Amino acid sequence: MKALIISDKQEIIDFSSKFLKDNGYDIIVYRWLLKAIDNIEEIQPDLIILSVAEYPRHWKTLASFVKSGIGGKNVQIYLYVPDCLSDDEKRKAVELGIKDYLTSLNTKTFEKIIPSIKNQNNNLTEITNNHLSETISQNNKNENIDKKIDNKEIDKSARIISRFDTQKDSCRLIFTNPLSNKFLFGTAFIEKQTKNFICILQDCSDLHPEMIIKYVSIYDQNNQISVFSAKILEIKIDDLDERQQKLIKIEPMEYYEKN
């Protein structure tokens, strides 16, 4: 069984890790929520503990991804919330299938997780501490490799679309393909005059102009998020790129969250 802890606070990581480890879980920790989203399909966690205070808007994006099924089936999500959520936030939590809230770092509070643990498949093999250390170490190595790849792709992306009237800063882009329901990841640049986005995606074979995308998440270099619906305006092949890279222009329609 695997538990994913998403927090940047050491006290939350330490307490959650010990409690879950004592109850038979393999622990995977991410301090950067965007990277957790990138790897959620590979991780396939049985349980997620997510600190709301550190990611007041991002937690909803991750929860929606998990609810779509990309992170596995029957994933139990617990929010660590020392302070009460607003009524609107509680409503969203219900819609996103949040299992329950953890309000403090003590055993009595965390014991509400135990019934979920007992309902998991008892035949799953318990992963040893040595293997756990290797798993976390490999994740850290993969993160470093991913960052190097991302930097190279961003540098190349900036060169490819240099003829567009764009800002210098690039953003990370995530949205669901309306046809295949697969998550697409890429790099985006905003046009100064139109406020449209020029996007370079890993896979855009099913996309076409006039297609409506319900949820697009844009993360800037400060890890701030904007979420909106969008229409695909244009798909072009960049003749200057040896790989014939496709460029997708999207127009934001309705902003759900904006920074």
PDB file of C-alpha atoms in Angstrom:
ATOM      1  CA  MET A   1       0.000   0.000   0.000  1.00  0.00           C
ATOM      2  CA  LYS A   2       1.247   3.454  -0.901  1.00  0.00           C
ATOM      3  CA  ALA A   3       0.564   6.764   0.816  1.00  0.00           C
ATOM      4  CA  LEU A   4       1.364  10.085  -0.814  1.00  0.00           C
ATOM      5  CA  ILE A   5       2.070  13.003   1.542  1.00  0.00           C
ATOM      6  CA  ILE A   6       2.084  16.473  -0.028  1.00  0.00           C
ATOM      7  CA  SER A   7       3.440  19.150   2.279  1.00  0.00           C
ATOM      8  CA  ASP A   8       6.398  21.463   2.675  1.00  0.00           C
ATOM      9  CA  LYS A   9       6.287  21.457   6.475  1.00  0.00           C
ATOM     10  CA  GLN A  10       8.624  18.989   8.143  1.00  0.00           C
ATOM     11  CA  GLU A  11       6.428  18.457  11.213  1.00  0.00           C
ATOM     12  CA  ILE A  12       3.514  17.357   9.003  1.00  0.00           C
ATOM     13  CA  ILE A  13       5.755  15.069   6.969  1.00  0.00           C
ATOM     14  CA  ASP A  14       7.360  13.520  10.048  1.00  0.00           C
ATOM     15  CA  PHE A  15       4.153  12.796  11.961  1.00  0.00           C
ATOM     16  CA  SER A  16       2.162  11.572   8.940  1.00  0.00           C
ATOM     17  CA  SER A  17       5.043   9.389   7.740  1.00  0.00           C
ATOM     18  CA  LYS A  18       5.507   7.696  11.120  1.00  0.00           C
ATOM     19  CA  PHE A  19       1.800   7.054  11.639  1.00  0.00           C
ATOM     20  CA  LEU A  20       1.243   5.626   8.159  1.00  0.00           C
ATOM     21  CA  LYS A  21       4.481   3.665   8.194  1.00  0.00           C
ATOM     22  CA  ASP A  22       3.458   2.069  11.509  1.00  0.00           C
ATOM     23  CA  ASN A  23       0.214   1.030   9.802  1.00  0.00           C
ATOM     24  CA  GLY A  24       1.869  -0.724   6.877  1.00  0.00           C
ATOM     25  CA  TYR A  25       2.176   2.018   4.261  1.00  0.00           C
ATOM     26  CA  ASP A  26       4.991   2.771   1.864  1.00  0.00           C
ATOM     27  CA  ILE A  27       5.512   6.535   2.085  1.00  0.00           C
ATOM     28  CA  ILE A  28       6.160   8.882  -0.807  1.00  0.00           C
ATOM     29  CA  VAL A  29       6.629  12.580  -0.024  1.00  0.00           C
ATOM     30  CA  TYR A  30       6.363  15.537  -2.390  1.00  0.00           C
ATOM     31  CA  ARG A  31       7.002  19.120  -1.338  1.00  0.00           C
ATOM     32  CA  TRP A  32       6.122  20.473  -4.783  1.00  0.00           C
ATOM     33  CA  LEU A  33       2.459  19.827  -5.602  1.00  0.00           C
ATOM     34  CA  LEU A  34       2.881  20.298  -9.349  1.00  0.00           C
ATOM     35  CA  LYS A  35       5.444  17.498  -9.460  1.00  0.00           C
ATOM     36  CA  ALA A  36       3.047  15.261  -7.515  1.00  0.00           C
ATOM     37  CA  ILE A  37       0.383  15.939 -10.155  1.00  0.00           C
ATOM     38  CA  ASP A  38       2.867  15.135 -12.911  1.00  0.00           C
ATOM     39  CA  ASN A  39       3.608  11.740 -11.321  1.00  0.00           C
ATOM     40  CA  ILE A  40       0.215  10.799  -9.872  1.00  0.00           C
ATOM     41  CA  GLU A  41      -0.520   8.310 -12.662  1.00  0.00           C
ATOM     42  CA  GLU A  42       2.767   6.500 -12.043  1.00  0.00           C
ATOM     43  CA  ILE A  43       2.498   6.591  -8.245  1.00  0.00           C
ATOM     44  CA  GLN A  44      -1.079   5.189  -8.062  1.00  0.00           C
ATOM     45  CA  PRO A  45      -1.413   5.907  -4.316  1.00  0.00           C
ATOM     46  CA  ASP A  46      -3.977   4.227  -2.086  1.00  0.00           C
ATOM     47  CA  LEU A  47      -4.036   7.221   0.259  1.00  0.00           C
ATOM     48  CA  ILE A  48      -3.196  10.924  -0.026  1.00  0.00           C
ATOM     49  CA  ILE A  49      -2.642  13.406   2.799  1.00  0.00           C
ATOM     50  CA  LEU A  50      -2.578  16.952   1.465  1.00  0.00           C
ATOM     51  CA  SER A  51      -1.855  20.098   3.487  1.00  0.00           C
ATOM     52  CA  VAL A  52      -4.454  22.709   2.519  1.00  0.00           C
ATOM     53  CA  ALA A  53      -2.783  25.740   4.134  1.00  0.00           C
ATOM     54  CA  GLU A  54       0.266  25.428   1.870  1.00  0.00           C
ATOM     55  CA  TYR A  55      -1.772  24.875  -1.298  1.00  0.00           C
ATOM     56  CA  PRO A  56      -5.058  26.767  -0.726  1.00  0.00           C
ATOM     57  CA  ARG A  57      -6.094  26.540  -4.384  1.00  0.00           C
ATOM     58  CA  HIS A  58      -3.880  23.784  -5.739  1.00  0.00           C
ATOM     59  CA  TRP A  59      -5.447  21.027  -3.622  1.00  0.00           C
ATOM     60  CA  LYS A  60      -8.643  21.266  -5.657  1.00  0.00           C
ATOM     61  CA  THR A  61      -6.721  20.753  -8.887  1.00  0.00           C
ATOM     62  CA  LEU A  62      -5.013  17.628  -7.543  1.00  0.00           C
ATOM     63  CA  ALA A  63      -8.258  16.274  -6.101  1.00  0.00           C
ATOM     64  CA  SER A  64     -10.027  16.730  -9.448  1.00  0.00           C
ATOM     65  CA  PHE A  65      -7.220  14.840 -11.196  1.00  0.00           C
ATOM     66  CA  VAL A  66      -7.540  11.967  -8.728  1.00  0.00           C
ATOM     67  CA  LYS A  67     -11.327  11.940  -9.045  1.00  0.00           C
ATOM     68  CA  SER A  68     -10.980  11.517 -12.814  1.00  0.00           C
ATOM     69  CA  GLY A  69      -9.380   8.126 -12.197  1.00  0.00           C
ATOM     70  CA  ILE A  70      -5.910   8.950 -13.448  1.00  0.00           C
ATOM     71  CA  GLY A  71      -4.343   8.317 -10.026  1.00  0.00           C
ATOM     72  CA  GLY A  72      -6.068   4.973  -9.476  1.00  0.00           C
ATOM     73  CA  LYS A  73      -9.368   3.700  -8.158  1.00  0.00           C
ATOM     74  CA  ASN A  74     -10.695   4.222  -4.638  1.00  0.00           C
ATOM     75  CA  VAL A  75      -7.970   6.675  -3.663  1.00  0.00           C
ATOM     76  CA  GLN A  76      -8.659   8.036  -0.169  1.00  0.00           C
ATOM     77  CA  ILE A  77      -7.855  11.763   0.128  1.00  0.00           C
ATOM     78  CA  TYR A  78      -7.507  13.392   3.544  1.00  0.00           C
ATOM     79  CA  LEU A  79      -6.960  17.124   3.902  1.00  0.00           C
ATOM     80  CA  TYR A  80      -4.777  18.386   6.733  1.00  0.00           C
ATOM     81  CA  VAL A  81      -6.690  21.473   7.853  1.00  0.00           C
ATOM     82  CA  PRO A  82      -5.731  22.958  11.253  1.00  0.00           C
ATOM     83  CA  ASP A  83      -8.215  25.799  10.665  1.00  0.00           C
ATOM     84  CA  CYS A  84     -11.819  25.410   9.564  1.00  0.00           C
ATOM     85  CA  LEU A  85     -12.647  25.561   5.862  1.00  0.00           C
ATOM     86  CA  SER A  86     -15.281  27.973   4.617  1.00  0.00           C
ATOM     87  CA  ASP A  87     -18.697  26.582   3.677  1.00  0.00           C
ATOM     88  CA  ASP A  88     -17.849  27.045  -0.005  1.00  0.00           C
ATOM     89  CA  GLU A  89     -14.581  25.136   0.383  1.00  0.00           C
ATOM     90  CA  LYS A  90     -16.383  22.335   2.247  1.00  0.00           C
ATOM     91  CA  ARG A  91     -18.892  22.090  -0.595  1.00  0.00           C
ATOM     92  CA  LYS A  92     -16.066  21.790  -3.117  1.00  0.00           C
ATOM     93  CA  ALA A  93     -14.396  19.148  -0.945  1.00  0.00           C
ATOM     94  CA  VAL A  94     -17.582  17.064  -0.999  1.00  0.00           C
ATOM     95  CA  GLU A  95     -17.864  17.419  -4.785  1.00  0.00           C
ATOM     96  CA  LEU A  96     -14.243  16.320  -5.178  1.00  0.00           C
ATOM     97  CA  GLY A  97     -14.708  13.233  -3.030  1.00  0.00           C
ATOM     98  CA  ILE A  98     -12.517  14.245  -0.079  1.00  0.00           C
ATOM     99  CA  LYS A  99     -12.701  11.443   2.489  1.00  0.00           C
ATOM    100  CA  ASP A 100     -12.249  13.522   5.674  1.00  0.00           C
ATOM    101  CA  TYR A 101     -10.242  16.230   7.438  1.00  0.00           C
ATOM    102  CA  LEU A 102      -7.228  15.937   9.741  1.00  0.00           C
ATOM    103  CA  THR A 103      -7.275  18.908  12.094  1.00  0.00           C
ATOM    104  CA  SER A 104      -4.218  18.271  14.260  1.00  0.00           C
ATOM    105  CA  LEU A 105      -1.043  16.214  14.424  1.00  0.00           C
ATOM    106  CA  ASN A 106      -1.995  13.635  17.037  1.00  0.00           C
ATOM    107  CA  THR A 107      -2.712   9.921  17.012  1.00  0.00           C
ATOM    108  CA  LYS A 108      -6.368  10.301  17.996  1.00  0.00           C
ATOM    109  CA  THR A 109      -7.075  12.519  14.975  1.00  0.00           C
ATOM    110  CA  PHE A 110      -5.183  10.285  12.561  1.00  0.00           C
ATOM    111  CA  GLU A 111      -6.936   7.146  13.828  1.00  0.00           C
ATOM    112  CA  LYS A 112      -9.872   7.987  11.569  1.00  0.00           C
ATOM    113  CA  ILE A 113      -7.633   6.812   8.717  1.00  0.00           C
ATOM    114  CA  ILE A 114      -7.342   3.299  10.179  1.00  0.00           C
ATOM    115  CA  PRO A 115     -10.721   1.996   8.872  1.00  0.00           C
ATOM    116  CA  SER A 116      -9.561   2.978   5.373  1.00  0.00           C
ATOM    117  CA  ILE A 117      -6.349   1.048   5.959  1.00  0.00           C
ATOM    118  CA  LYS A 118      -8.238  -2.073   7.053  1.00  0.00           C
ATOM    119  CA  ASN A 119     -10.427  -1.945   3.955  1.00  0.00           C
ATOM    120  CA  GLN A 120      -7.409  -2.162   1.663  1.00  0.00           C
ATOM    121  CA  ASN A 121      -6.399  -5.480   0.155  1.00  0.00           C
ATOM    122  CA  ASN A 122      -4.713  -7.489   2.933  1.00  0.00           C
ATOM    123  CA  ASN A 123      -2.820  -9.541   0.364  1.00  0.00           C
ATOM    124  CA  LEU A 124      -0.713  -6.602  -0.734  1.00  0.00           C
ATOM    125  CA  THR A 125       2.952  -7.155   0.085  1.00  0.00           C
ATOM    126  CA  GLU A 126       4.378  -4.833   2.728  1.00  0.00           C
ATOM    127  CA  ILE A 127       7.343  -2.927   1.346  1.00  0.00           C
ATOM    128  CA  THR A 128      10.430  -2.971   3.541  1.00  0.00           C
ATOM    129  CA  ASN A 129      12.158   0.113   4.901  1.00  0.00           C
ATOM    130  CA  ASN A 130      15.166  -0.461   2.654  1.00  0.00           C
ATOM    131  CA  HIS A 131      12.977  -0.598  -0.410  1.00  0.00           C
ATOM    132  CA  LEU A 132      11.128   2.509   0.782  1.00  0.00           C
ATOM    133  CA  SER A 133      14.415   4.413   1.007  1.00  0.00           C
ATOM    134  CA  GLU A 134      15.309   3.258  -2.504  1.00  0.00           C
ATOM    135  CA  THR A 135      11.887   4.362  -3.794  1.00  0.00           C
ATOM    136  CA  ILE A 136      12.169   7.844  -2.291  1.00  0.00           C
ATOM    137  CA  SER A 137      15.783   8.156  -3.492  1.00  0.00           C
ATOM    138  CA  GLN A 138      14.746   7.166  -7.005  1.00  0.00           C
ATOM    139  CA  ASN A 139      11.888   9.693  -6.935  1.00  0.00           C
ATOM    140  CA  ASN A 140      14.355  12.431  -5.987  1.00  0.00           C
ATOM    141  CA  LYS A 141      16.653  11.385  -8.830  1.00  0.00           C
ATOM    142  CA  ASN A 142      13.713  11.378 -11.245  1.00  0.00           C
ATOM    143  CA  GLU A 143      12.706  14.872 -10.084  1.00  0.00           C
ATOM    144  CA  ASN A 144      16.230  16.169 -10.802  1.00  0.00           C
ATOM    145  CA  ILE A 145      16.199  14.521 -14.230  1.00  0.00           C
ATOM    146  CA  ASP A 146      12.723  15.896 -14.969  1.00  0.00           C
ATOM    147  CA  LYS A 147      13.832  19.416 -14.026  1.00  0.00           C
ATOM    148  CA  LYS A 148      16.813  19.190 -16.397  1.00  0.00           C
ATOM    149  CA  ILE A 149      14.546  17.944 -19.187  1.00  0.00           C
ATOM    150  CA  ASP A 150      11.986  20.655 -18.438  1.00  0.00           C
ATOM    151  CA  ASN A 151      14.661  23.372 -18.607  1.00  0.00           C
ATOM    152  CA  LYS A 152      15.877  22.066 -21.964  1.00  0.00           C
ATOM    153  CA  GLU A 153      12.325  21.936 -23.320  1.00  0.00           C
ATOM    154  CA  ILE A 154      11.595  25.461 -22.065  1.00  0.00           C
ATOM    155  CA  ASP A 155      14.772  26.785 -23.703  1.00  0.00           C
ATOM    156  CA  LYS A 156      13.832  25.094 -26.964  1.00  0.00           C
ATOM    157  CA  SER A 157      10.223  26.252 -26.697  1.00  0.00           C
ATOM    158  CA  ALA A 158      11.333  29.849 -26.258  1.00  0.00           C
ATOM    159  CA  ARG A 159      13.445  29.552 -29.433  1.00  0.00           C
ATOM    160  CA  ILE A 160      10.648  27.922 -31.415  1.00  0.00           C
ATOM    161  CA  ILE A 161       8.066  30.627 -30.721  1.00  0.00           C
ATOM    162  CA  SER A 162      10.412  33.595 -30.618  1.00  0.00           C
ATOM    163  CA  ARG A 163       8.569  35.188 -33.525  1.00  0.00           C
ATOM    164  CA  PHE A 164       5.386  35.502 -31.455  1.00  0.00           C
ATOM    165  CA  ASP A 165       4.759  38.627 -29.364  1.00  0.00           C
ATOM    166  CA  THR A 166       5.172  36.872 -26.027  1.00  0.00           C
ATOM    167  CA  GLN A 167       6.381  37.538 -22.526  1.00  0.00           C
ATOM    168  CA  LYS A 168       9.728  36.067 -21.547  1.00  0.00           C
ATOM    169  CA  ASP A 169       8.424  33.926 -18.707  1.00  0.00           C
ATOM    170  CA  SER A 170       7.117  30.485 -19.584  1.00  0.00           C
ATOM    171  CA  CYS A 171       4.394  28.587 -17.745  1.00  0.00           C
ATOM    172  CA  ARG A 172       3.536  24.946 -17.194  1.00  0.00           C
ATOM    173  CA  LEU A 173       0.276  23.833 -18.778  1.00  0.00           C
ATOM    174  CA  ILE A 174      -2.021  20.936 -17.844  1.00  0.00           C
ATOM    175  CA  PHE A 175      -5.444  20.027 -19.221  1.00  0.00           C
ATOM    176  CA  THR A 176      -7.591  17.007 -20.076  1.00  0.00           C
ATOM    177  CA  ASN A 177      -7.936  15.952 -23.708  1.00  0.00           C
ATOM    178  CA  PRO A 178     -11.719  16.275 -24.301  1.00  0.00           C
ATOM    179  CA  LEU A 179     -11.729  13.152 -26.507  1.00  0.00           C
ATOM    180  CA  SER A 180      -9.381  10.697 -24.794  1.00  0.00           C
ATOM    181  CA  ASN A 181      -9.670  12.118 -21.227  1.00  0.00           C
ATOM    182  CA  LYS A 182      -5.895  11.832 -20.905  1.00  0.00           C
ATOM    183  CA  PHE A 183      -3.972  14.585 -19.150  1.00  0.00           C
ATOM    184  CA  LEU A 184      -1.737  16.616 -21.450  1.00  0.00           C
ATOM    185  CA  PHE A 185       1.312  18.475 -20.163  1.00  0.00           C
ATOM    186  CA  GLY A 186       3.327  21.169 -21.872  1.00  0.00           C
ATOM    187  CA  THR A 187       4.772  24.651 -21.916  1.00  0.00           C
ATOM    188  CA  ALA A 188       2.777  27.833 -22.497  1.00  0.00           C
ATOM    189  CA  PHE A 189       3.600  31.455 -23.331  1.00  0.00           C
ATOM    190  CA  ILE A 190       1.106  34.308 -23.092  1.00  0.00           C
ATOM    191  CA  GLU A 191       0.669  36.825 -25.897  1.00  0.00           C
ATOM    192  CA  LYS A 192       0.894  40.367 -24.553  1.00  0.00           C
ATOM    193  CA  GLN A 193      -1.756  41.946 -26.757  1.00  0.00           C
ATOM    194  CA  THR A 194      -4.419  39.236 -26.973  1.00  0.00           C
ATOM    195  CA  LYS A 195      -3.801  37.450 -23.629  1.00  0.00           C
ATOM    196  CA  ASN A 196      -4.076  34.177 -25.561  1.00  0.00           C
ATOM    197  CA  PHE A 197      -1.638  31.341 -24.895  1.00  0.00           C
ATOM    198  CA  ILE A 198       0.764  29.689 -27.306  1.00  0.00           C
ATOM    199  CA  CYS A 199       1.241  26.090 -26.154  1.00  0.00           C
ATOM    200  CA  ILE A 200       3.689  23.306 -26.890  1.00  0.00           C
ATOM    201  CA  LEU A 201       2.286  19.941 -25.786  1.00  0.00           C
ATOM    202  CA  GLN A 202       3.650  16.442 -25.486  1.00  0.00           C
ATOM    203  CA  ASP A 203       0.755  15.052 -27.559  1.00  0.00           C
ATOM    204  CA  CYS A 204      -1.882  16.944 -29.510  1.00  0.00           C
ATOM    205  CA  SER A 205      -2.905  14.404 -32.164  1.00  0.00           C
ATOM    206  CA  ASP A 206      -6.618  14.482 -31.208  1.00  0.00           C
ATOM    207  CA  LEU A 207      -6.938  18.250 -30.897  1.00  0.00           C
ATOM    208  CA  HIS A 208      -8.474  20.532 -33.506  1.00  0.00           C
ATOM    209  CA  PRO A 209      -9.479  24.211 -33.861  1.00  0.00           C
ATOM    210  CA  GLU A 210     -12.759  25.309 -32.232  1.00  0.00           C
ATOM    211  CA  MET A 211     -12.493  22.514 -29.650  1.00  0.00           C
ATOM    212  CA  ILE A 212     -13.548  23.625 -26.155  1.00  0.00           C
ATOM    213  CA  ILE A 213     -11.417  22.597 -23.192  1.00  0.00           C
ATOM    214  CA  LYS A 214     -13.325  22.771 -19.920  1.00  0.00           C
ATOM    215  CA  TYR A 215     -10.414  23.025 -17.466  1.00  0.00           C
ATOM    216  CA  VAL A 216      -6.955  24.380 -18.276  1.00  0.00           C
ATOM    217  CA  SER A 217      -4.447  24.842 -15.439  1.00  0.00           C
ATOM    218  CA  ILE A 218      -1.508  27.214 -15.949  1.00  0.00           C
ATOM    219  CA  TYR A 219       1.367  27.302 -13.433  1.00  0.00           C
ATOM    220  CA  ASP A 220       3.836  30.174 -13.619  1.00  0.00           C
ATOM    221  CA  GLN A 221       7.455  30.036 -12.483  1.00  0.00           C
ATOM    222  CA  ASN A 222       6.394  31.034  -8.948  1.00  0.00           C
ATOM    223  CA  ASN A 223       4.068  27.993  -8.895  1.00  0.00           C
ATOM    224  CA  GLN A 224       0.993  30.250  -8.937  1.00  0.00           C
ATOM    225  CA  ILE A 225      -2.028  28.751 -10.640  1.00  0.00           C
ATOM    226  CA  SER A 226      -4.764  30.008 -12.938  1.00  0.00           C
ATOM    227  CA  VAL A 227      -7.645  27.770 -14.016  1.00  0.00           C
ATOM    228  CA  PHE A 228      -9.968  28.544 -16.923  1.00  0.00           C
ATOM    229  CA  SER A 229     -11.942  27.112 -19.817  1.00  0.00           C
ATOM    230  CA  ALA A 230     -10.524  27.730 -23.288  1.00  0.00           C
ATOM    231  CA  LYS A 231     -11.129  27.411 -27.008  1.00  0.00           C
ATOM    232  CA  ILE A 232      -8.474  26.169 -29.432  1.00  0.00           C
ATOM    233  CA  LEU A 233      -8.012  28.914 -32.022  1.00  0.00           C
ATOM    234  CA  GLU A 234      -5.238  27.512 -34.154  1.00  0.00           C
ATOM    235  CA  ILE A 235      -2.846  24.571 -34.534  1.00  0.00           C
ATOM    236  CA  LYS A 236       0.304  25.242 -36.547  1.00  0.00           C
ATOM    237  CA  ILE A 237       3.360  23.216 -37.489  1.00  0.00           C
ATOM    238  CA  ASP A 238       6.588  25.061 -36.855  1.00  0.00           C
ATOM    239  CA  ASP A 239       8.658  24.640 -40.009  1.00  0.00           C
ATOM    240  CA  LEU A 240      11.745  26.023 -38.272  1.00  0.00           C
ATOM    241  CA  ASP A 241      11.821  23.081 -35.874  1.00  0.00           C
ATOM    242  CA  GLU A 242      13.441  19.890 -37.152  1.00  0.00           C
ATOM    243  CA  ARG A 243      10.800  17.788 -35.385  1.00  0.00           C
ATOM    244  CA  GLN A 244       7.920  19.752 -36.983  1.00  0.00           C
ATOM    245  CA  GLN A 245       6.731  20.773 -33.508  1.00  0.00           C
ATOM    246  CA  LYS A 246       3.041  21.718 -33.318  1.00  0.00           C
ATOM    247  CA  LEU A 247       2.051  25.019 -31.724  1.00  0.00           C
ATOM    248  CA  ILE A 248      -1.452  25.374 -30.291  1.00  0.00           C
ATOM    249  CA  LYS A 249      -3.030  28.745 -29.666  1.00  0.00           C
ATOM    250  CA  ILE A 250      -5.824  28.796 -27.067  1.00  0.00           C
ATOM    251  CA  GLU A 251      -8.141  31.611 -26.002  1.00  0.00           C
ATOM    252  CA  PRO A 252      -9.200  31.732 -22.317  1.00  0.00           C
ATOM    253  CA  MET A 253     -12.977  31.917 -21.961  1.00  0.00           C
ATOM    254  CA  GLU A 254     -14.055  31.766 -18.316  1.00  0.00           C
ATOM    255  CA  TYR A 255     -11.581  32.040 -15.449  1.00  0.00           C
ATOM    256  CA  TYR A 256     -12.365  29.919 -12.395  1.00  0.00           C
ATOM    257  CA  GLU A 257      -9.214  31.042 -10.580  1.00  0.00           C
ATOM    258  CA  LYS A 258      -6.805  33.755 -11.656  1.00  0.00           C
ATOM    259  CA  ASN A 259      -3.534  35.143 -10.259  1.00  0.00           C
TER     260      ASN A 259
END
